[in-house]
Coordinates of C-alpha atoms in Angstrom, one line a residue:
X1 CA -66.4 16.9 35.3
X2 CA -69.2 15.2 37.2
X3 CA -72.9 15.7 36.2
X4 CA -73.6 17.3 39.5
X5 CA -70.9 19.9 39.0
X6 CA -72.1 20.4 35.4
X7 CA -75.6 21.2 36.7
X8 CA -74.1 23.6 39.2
X9 CA -72.3 25.5 36.5
X10 CA -74.8 25.2 33.5
X11 CA -76.1 28.8 34.0
X12 CA -73.9 31.0 31.9
X13 CA -73.3 34.6 32.6
X14 CA -73.8 37.1 29.7
X15 CA -70.7 36.8 27.4
X16 CA -70.3 40.5 27.3
X17 CA -69.6 40.5 31.1
X18 CA -65.9 40.7 31.8
X19 CA -64.4 40.1 35.2
X20 CA -60.8 41.4 35.9
X21 CA -58.4 41.9 38.7
X22 CA -55.5 43.9 37.5
X23 CA -54.8 42.8 34.0
X24 CA -56.0 39.3 34.6
X25 CA -59.3 38.3 33.0
X26 CA -61.3 35.6 34.9
X27 CA -63.6 33.1 32.9
X28 CA -67.1 33.5 33.8
X29 CA -67.5 29.9 35.1
X30 CA -64.9 30.5 37.7
X31 CA -66.8 33.6 39.0
X32 CA -70.0 31.6 38.9
X33 CA -68.8 28.6 40.7
X34 CA -68.6 30.0 44.3
X35 CA -72.0 31.8 43.6
X36 CA -73.5 28.5 42.6
X37 CA -72.7 26.7 45.8
X38 CA -70.1 24.4 44.4
X39 CA -68.3 22.6 47.2
X40 CA -64.6 23.2 47.7
X41 CA -63.7 19.7 46.7
X42 CA -65.7 20.0 43.5
X43 CA -64.2 23.3 42.7
X44 CA -60.7 21.9 43.2
X45 CA -61.6 19.1 40.8
X46 CA -62.8 21.6 38.3
X47 CA -59.6 23.7 38.6
X48 CA -57.4 20.7 38.3
X49 CA -59.0 19.8 35.0
X50 CA -58.2 23.3 33.8
X51 CA -54.7 23.4 35.1
X52 CA -53.1 23.4 38.5
X53 CA -52.4 27.2 38.5
X54 CA -56.1 28.0 38.3
X55 CA -56.8 26.2 41.5
X56 CA -55.8 29.2 43.5
X57 CA -55.6 32.2 41.2
X58 CA -59.1 31.8 39.6
X59 CA -60.6 30.9 42.9
X60 CA -59.3 33.9 44.8
X61 CA -60.2 36.3 42.0
X62 CA -63.7 34.8 41.5
X63 CA -64.5 35.1 45.2
X64 CA -63.1 38.6 45.6
X65 CA -65.3 39.7 42.6
X66 CA -68.5 37.8 43.3
X67 CA -68.6 38.6 47.0
X68 CA -67.1 42.0 46.9
X69 CA -64.8 40.7 49.6
X70 CA -62.6 43.0 51.7
X71 CA -60.8 40.1 53.5
X72 CA -59.7 36.9 51.8
X73 CA -58.3 33.9 53.8
X74 CA -56.0 31.6 51.9
X75 CA -55.4 28.2 53.5
X76 CA -52.4 26.3 52.1
X77 CA -53.0 27.8 48.6
X78 CA -49.7 26.7 47.1
X79 CA -49.8 23.0 48.1
X80 CA -50.4 22.0 44.4
X81 CA -48.7 24.8 42.5
X82 CA -45.5 24.9 40.6
X83 CA -42.8 27.5 41.4
X84 CA -44.0 29.6 38.4
X85 CA -47.6 29.3 39.5
X86 CA -46.7 30.4 43.0
X87 CA -45.1 33.6 41.5
X88 CA -48.2 34.3 39.5
X89 CA -50.3 33.8 42.6
X90 CA -48.2 36.2 44.6
X91 CA -48.5 38.7 41.9
X92 CA -52.2 38.3 42.1
X93 CA -52.1 38.8 45.8
X94 CA -50.1 42.0 45.5
X95 CA -52.6 43.3 43.1
X96 CA -55.5 42.6 45.6
X97 CA -53.6 44.2 48.4
X98 CA -53.0 47.4 46.3
X99 CA -56.8 47.5 45.8
X100 CA -57.3 47.6 49.7
X101 CA -58.2 43.9 50.2
X102 CA -56.7 42.3 53.3
X103 CA -55.3 38.8 52.9
X104 CA -54.7 36.2 55.6
X105 CA -52.2 33.7 54.3
X106 CA -52.0 30.3 56.1
X107 CA -49.0 28.2 55.3
X108 CA -46.4 25.8 56.6
X109 CA -44.0 26.9 53.9
X110 CA -41.6 29.2 55.7
X111 CA -40.0 30.7 52.6
X112 CA -43.3 31.8 51.2
X113 CA -44.4 33.3 54.5
X114 CA -41.3 35.5 54.5
X115 CA -41.7 36.4 50.9
X116 CA -45.4 37.4 50.8
X117 CA -46.4 38.5 54.3
X118 CA -46.1 41.8 56.1
X119 CA -46.8 40.4 59.5
X120 CA -46.6 36.8 60.9
X121 CA -48.7 35.2 63.7
X122 CA -47.9 31.8 65.0
X123 CA -50.6 29.5 66.5
X124 CA -49.7 26.4 68.5
X125 CA -52.1 24.1 70.3
X126 CA -54.9 26.6 69.9
X127 CA -53.0 29.6 71.3
X128 CA -51.5 32.6 69.7
X129 CA -47.8 32.4 70.7
X130 CA -46.2 35.0 68.4
X131 CA -47.0 38.0 66.4
X132 CA -44.2 40.1 64.7
X133 CA -43.6 42.1 61.6
X134 CA -41.9 39.9 59.0
X135 CA -38.9 42.2 58.8
X136 CA -38.2 41.7 62.6
X137 CA -38.6 37.9 62.5
X138 CA -36.2 35.2 61.4
X139 CA -36.5 31.6 60.3
X140 CA -35.1 30.0 63.4
X141 CA -37.4 32.0 65.7
X142 CA -40.4 31.2 63.7
X143 CA -39.7 27.4 63.7
X144 CA -39.2 27.5 67.5
X145 CA -42.4 29.3 68.0
X146 CA -44.3 26.7 65.8
X147 CA -42.9 23.5 67.5
X148 CA -42.3 24.8 71.0
X149 CA -38.6 24.0 70.9
X150 CA -35.5 24.8 68.8
X151 CA -34.7 22.9 65.7
X152 CA -31.1 23.3 64.6
X153 CA -31.8 21.7 61.2
X154 CA -34.9 21.5 59.0
X155 CA -33.9 17.9 58.0
X156 CA -32.4 15.1 59.9
X157 CA -29.1 13.5 58.6
X158 CA -29.8 11.1 55.6
X159 CA -27.5 8.4 56.9
X160 CA -29.1 5.4 55.4
X161 CA -26.9 3.1 53.2
X162 CA -28.6 1.8 50.1
X163 CA -27.7 -1.7 49.0
X164 CA -28.4 -3.6 45.7
X165 CA -31.2 -3.0 43.2
X166 CA -34.5 -4.6 44.4
X167 CA -37.2 -2.7 42.4
X168 CA -37.0 -2.3 38.6
X169 CA -39.5 -0.4 36.5
X170 CA -39.1 -1.2 32.7
X171 CA -40.8 0.8 29.9
X172 CA -43.9 1.6 31.8
X173 CA -46.8 3.2 30.0
X174 CA -50.4 3.8 30.8
X175 CA -53.5 3.0 28.8
X176 CA -55.6 6.1 29.7
X177 CA -54.9 9.8 30.2
X178 CA -52.9 11.3 31.8
X179 CA -50.4 9.0 30.0
X180 CA -47.0 7.7 31.2
X181 CA -44.6 7.1 28.4
X182 CA -41.8 4.5 28.5
X183 CA -40.7 5.1 32.1
X184 CA -37.8 3.0 33.4
X185 CA -35.7 3.3 36.6
X186 CA -34.3 1.1 39.4
X187 CA -34.6 1.6 43.2
X188 CA -32.2 0.0 45.7
X189 CA -32.9 -1.7 49.0
X190 CA -32.8 0.8 51.8
X191 CA -32.8 3.7 49.3
X192 CA -35.0 6.9 49.5
X193 CA -35.8 7.7 45.8
X194 CA -37.5 11.1 45.2
X195 CA -39.7 12.0 42.3
X196 CA -39.9 15.6 41.4
X197 CA -41.6 17.5 38.6
X198 CA -44.3 20.0 37.9
X199 CA -47.9 19.3 39.0
X200 CA -49.3 17.1 36.2
X201 CA -46.0 15.8 35.2
X202 CA -47.0 12.1 36.0
X203 CA -45.6 11.5 39.4
X204 CA -48.8 10.4 41.0
X205 CA -49.8 8.4 38.0
X206 CA -46.5 6.5 38.2
X207 CA -47.1 5.5 41.8
X208 CA -50.6 4.5 41.0
X209 CA -49.6 2.4 38.1
X210 CA -46.9 0.6 40.2
X211 CA -49.5 -0.1 42.9
X212 CA -52.0 -1.5 40.5
X213 CA -54.8 1.2 40.6
X214 CA -54.0 2.6 37.1
X215 CA -54.2 0.6 33.9
X216 CA -50.9 -0.3 32.2
X217 CA -50.5 -0.2 28.5
X218 CA -47.1 -1.6 28.4
X219 CA -44.0 -2.2 30.7
X220 CA -43.1 -4.3 33.6
X221 CA -42.5 -4.0 37.3
X222 CA -39.9 -6.4 39.0
X223 CA -39.3 -6.8 42.7
X224 CA -36.4 -9.1 43.6
X225 CA -36.3 -10.2 40.0
X226 CA -39.9 -11.4 40.2
X227 CA -42.6 -9.9 37.9
X228 CA -45.0 -7.7 39.8
X229 CA -47.5 -6.3 37.3
X230 CA -50.3 -5.7 39.8
X231 CA -53.9 -5.4 38.7
X232 CA -55.3 -4.1 42.0
X233 CA -54.1 -2.5 45.2
X234 CA -55.1 -5.6 47.1
X235 CA -52.6 -7.6 45.0
X236 CA -49.9 -5.0 45.6
X237 CA -50.6 -5.0 49.4
X238 CA -50.3 -8.8 49.5
X239 CA -46.8 -8.6 47.9
X240 CA -45.5 -6.1 50.5
X241 CA -46.3 -2.8 48.7
X242 CA -47.8 0.3 50.5
X243 CA -48.8 3.7 49.2
X244 CA -49.7 6.9 50.9
X245 CA -52.0 8.9 48.7
X246 CA -51.7 12.6 47.8
X247 CA -55.1 13.6 49.3
X248 CA -55.3 12.1 52.7
X249 CA -58.8 13.3 53.4
X250 CA -60.2 12.3 50.0
X251 CA -58.9 8.8 49.8
X252 CA -56.5 8.1 52.7
X253 CA -58.7 8.3 55.7
X254 CA -62.2 7.3 56.8
X255 CA -63.2 10.6 58.3
X256 CA -66.3 9.3 60.1
X257 CA -64.1 6.5 61.8
X258 CA -62.0 6.6 65.0
X259 CA -58.3 6.1 65.2
X260 CA -58.7 2.4 65.8
X261 CA -60.7 1.9 62.6
X262 CA -58.2 4.0 60.5
X263 CA -55.2 2.3 62.0
X264 CA -56.3 -1.3 61.5
X265 CA -58.4 -1.2 58.4
X266 CA -55.6 -2.3 56.1
X267 CA -54.6 -5.3 58.2
X268 CA -57.9 -6.8 59.6
X269 CA -56.7 -10.4 59.2
X270 CA -54.2 -9.8 62.0
X271 CA -56.9 -8.9 64.5
X272 CA -59.2 -12.0 64.2
X273 CA -60.0 -14.3 67.1
X274 CA -61.5 -17.3 65.3
X275 CA -63.8 -16.0 62.7
X276 CA -64.6 -12.6 64.3
X277 CA -62.5 -9.5 64.7
X278 CA -61.0 -8.9 68.2
X279 CA -61.7 -5.3 69.3
X280 CA -59.2 -5.8 72.1
X281 CA -56.5 -6.7 69.6
X282 CA -57.4 -3.7 67.4
X283 CA -57.3 -1.2 70.3
X284 CA -54.0 -2.7 71.5
X285 CA -52.4 -2.3 68.1
X286 CA -53.7 1.3 67.8
X287 CA -52.4 2.2 71.2
X288 CA -48.9 0.9 70.2
X289 CA -48.9 2.9 67.0
X290 CA -50.0 6.1 68.9
X291 CA -47.0 5.6 71.2
X292 CA -44.5 4.8 68.5
X293 CA -45.7 7.6 66.2
X294 CA -46.0 10.2 69.0
X295 CA -49.6 10.9 67.8
X296 CA -51.2 13.6 69.8
X297 CA -54.7 12.4 70.8
X298 CA -56.8 11.4 73.8
X299 CA -56.7 7.7 72.8
X300 CA -57.8 5.0 70.2
X301 CA -61.5 6.1 70.5
X302 CA -60.8 9.6 69.2
X303 CA -62.4 10.5 65.8
X304 CA -59.8 10.9 63.1
X305 CA -61.4 14.2 62.0
X306 CA -60.6 15.7 65.4
X307 CA -56.8 15.4 64.8
X308 CA -54.5 17.9 63.2
X309 CA -53.2 17.3 59.7
X310 CA -49.8 16.1 61.0
X311 CA -51.3 13.6 63.4
X312 CA -53.8 12.3 60.7
X313 CA -50.8 11.6 58.5
X314 CA -49.1 9.8 61.4
X315 CA -52.1 7.6 61.7
X316 CA -51.9 6.8 57.9
X317 CA -48.2 5.9 58.4
X318 CA -49.1 3.7 61.3
X319 CA -51.8 1.9 59.3
X320 CA -49.3 0.9 56.6
X321 CA -46.4 0.0 59.0
X322 CA -48.8 -2.5 60.6
X323 CA -48.4 -4.4 57.5
X324 CA -44.6 -4.2 57.5
X325 CA -44.3 -3.2 53.8
X326 CA -41.1 -3.9 51.8
X327 CA -41.7 -1.0 49.3
X328 CA -43.3 2.1 50.7
X329 CA -44.5 4.7 48.1
X330 CA -45.5 8.2 49.4
X331 CA -47.3 10.9 47.4
X332 CA -46.7 14.3 49.1
X333 CA -46.3 12.8 52.6
X334 CA -45.8 16.1 54.4
X335 CA -48.4 18.3 52.5
X336 CA -50.2 20.7 54.8
X337 CA -48.5 19.8 58.1
X338 CA -46.4 21.8 60.5
X339 CA -42.6 21.9 60.5
X340 CA -42.4 19.9 63.8
X341 CA -44.5 17.0 62.4
X342 CA -42.6 17.2 59.2
X343 CA -39.3 16.6 61.0
X344 CA -40.8 13.5 62.7
X345 CA -41.9 12.1 59.5
X346 CA -38.5 12.7 57.9
X347 CA -36.9 10.8 60.8
X348 CA -39.5 8.0 60.2
X349 CA -38.7 7.8 56.5
X350 CA -35.0 7.7 57.0
X351 CA -35.3 5.1 59.8
X352 CA -37.5 2.9 57.6
X353 CA -34.8 3.1 54.9
X354 CA -32.1 2.1 57.4
X355 CA -34.3 -1.0 58.2
X356 CA -34.0 -2.0 54.6
X357 CA -37.3 -0.7 53.2
X358 CA -37.4 0.7 49.7
X359 CA -38.8 4.2 49.7
X360 CA -40.2 6.3 46.8
X361 CA -41.2 9.8 47.8
X362 CA -43.1 12.3 45.6
X363 CA -42.7 16.0 46.6
X364 CA -43.4 19.4 45.1
X365 CA -41.2 21.1 47.8
X366 CA -37.7 21.5 46.4
X367 CA -36.0 21.8 49.8
X368 CA -37.7 18.7 50.9
X369 CA -36.8 16.5 47.8
X370 CA -33.2 17.7 48.3
X371 CA -33.2 17.3 52.0
X372 CA -34.3 13.7 52.5
X373 CA -33.5 11.6 49.5
X374 CA -30.5 9.7 48.0
X375 CA -31.4 10.1 44.4
X376 CA -34.0 12.1 42.5
X377 CA -35.9 11.3 39.3
X378 CA -37.4 14.2 37.5
X379 CA -40.7 13.7 35.7
X380 CA -42.0 15.9 32.8
X381 CA -45.0 15.4 30.5
X382 CA -45.3 11.7 31.6
X383 CA -41.7 10.8 31.0
X384 CA -38.8 10.5 33.2
X385 CA -36.4 13.1 32.1
X386 CA -33.5 12.3 34.2
X387 CA -32.1 10.9 37.4
X388 CA -29.4 12.7 39.7
X389 CA -27.6 11.9 42.9
X390 CA -29.1 14.3 45.6
X391 CA -25.7 15.1 47.0
X392 CA -24.3 16.2 43.5
X393 CA -27.4 18.3 42.4
X394 CA -29.1 21.6 43.1
X395 CA -32.4 23.4 42.5
X396 CA -31.3 24.9 39.2
X397 CA -30.3 21.5 37.8
X398 CA -33.7 19.9 38.9
X399 CA -35.6 22.7 37.2
X400 CA -33.7 22.3 33.9
X401 CA -34.4 18.5 33.6

């Protein structure tokens, strides 16, 4: 925990004070956090240290108690939660509802909306396009309202044909916590290899270790039979590796920059004229990526912060595609974006695989990991507990591994 956050939370409430919602007791520090002016990012960091489930449950409870709230807005609250933690969150929400507290639940996860909400409203391009009781709505109607057109399937056909093994991970372990322990697997050329597991299972740490931003303790990474034990992201990029990070706003984007800056920042050498950068080349490259990615914006000069989450993610994809990577690793690539943008990203991922790129996708969404991959590796407590063929598995088997 940062020293700044420590100073925010150093004032303890009296130990005899107990905070409860229903039967759930809330630690004093979580009640105090929103009262102390701790930023949302710092609070998320605190909750992550204590366990992913606390990220939402403690925060909701603390705010409800400390502010005596009658209305609570939950914006994508389950993006980092396991299936079991989502069930606990929904139980908490139902208790709050019984106590007369109104809840506004914002989510792109259709199944959750139908499970927990009494009424559904759909916003598209700043306009309210639908409001219905949940019991009167159906999935296809909801998706059509969100994207402005009918989507017959949630996922495009996975018709890529993987070839021979090109990426080999052998006995990979990390030096510092959270530890990876003796992870080994192969990925083929043109394959979409999924990584599933509970939050904290080691999926993100695995990608970071391969990419050279986390310190290895043991193990080797081979690409095309050549040793690729990277010690920095720069080195990984120079050898044709790319990685989309889990938190795009925290470490995937320059939020004070425009689309041109964010699209070209990873490939500046390509935009030089002599010793100086060519603004014309950078703008032209950005315009091409806007057209190819179907990014909704006014133009290359738009600030990246003005775009929706889905369009921001398209800019990140475009940034890496400018480098023409051979191995593309993606950590929760569709988190927090609408179903229409998700479908476009799924198509992009599959098309990249068909072009021979090796893809590794981390996802916490079970339907997604089953819908766009060829094989799935399941992580648990820093270990790879099993690998299955996507067409031959189901949700129950993945949860058992």
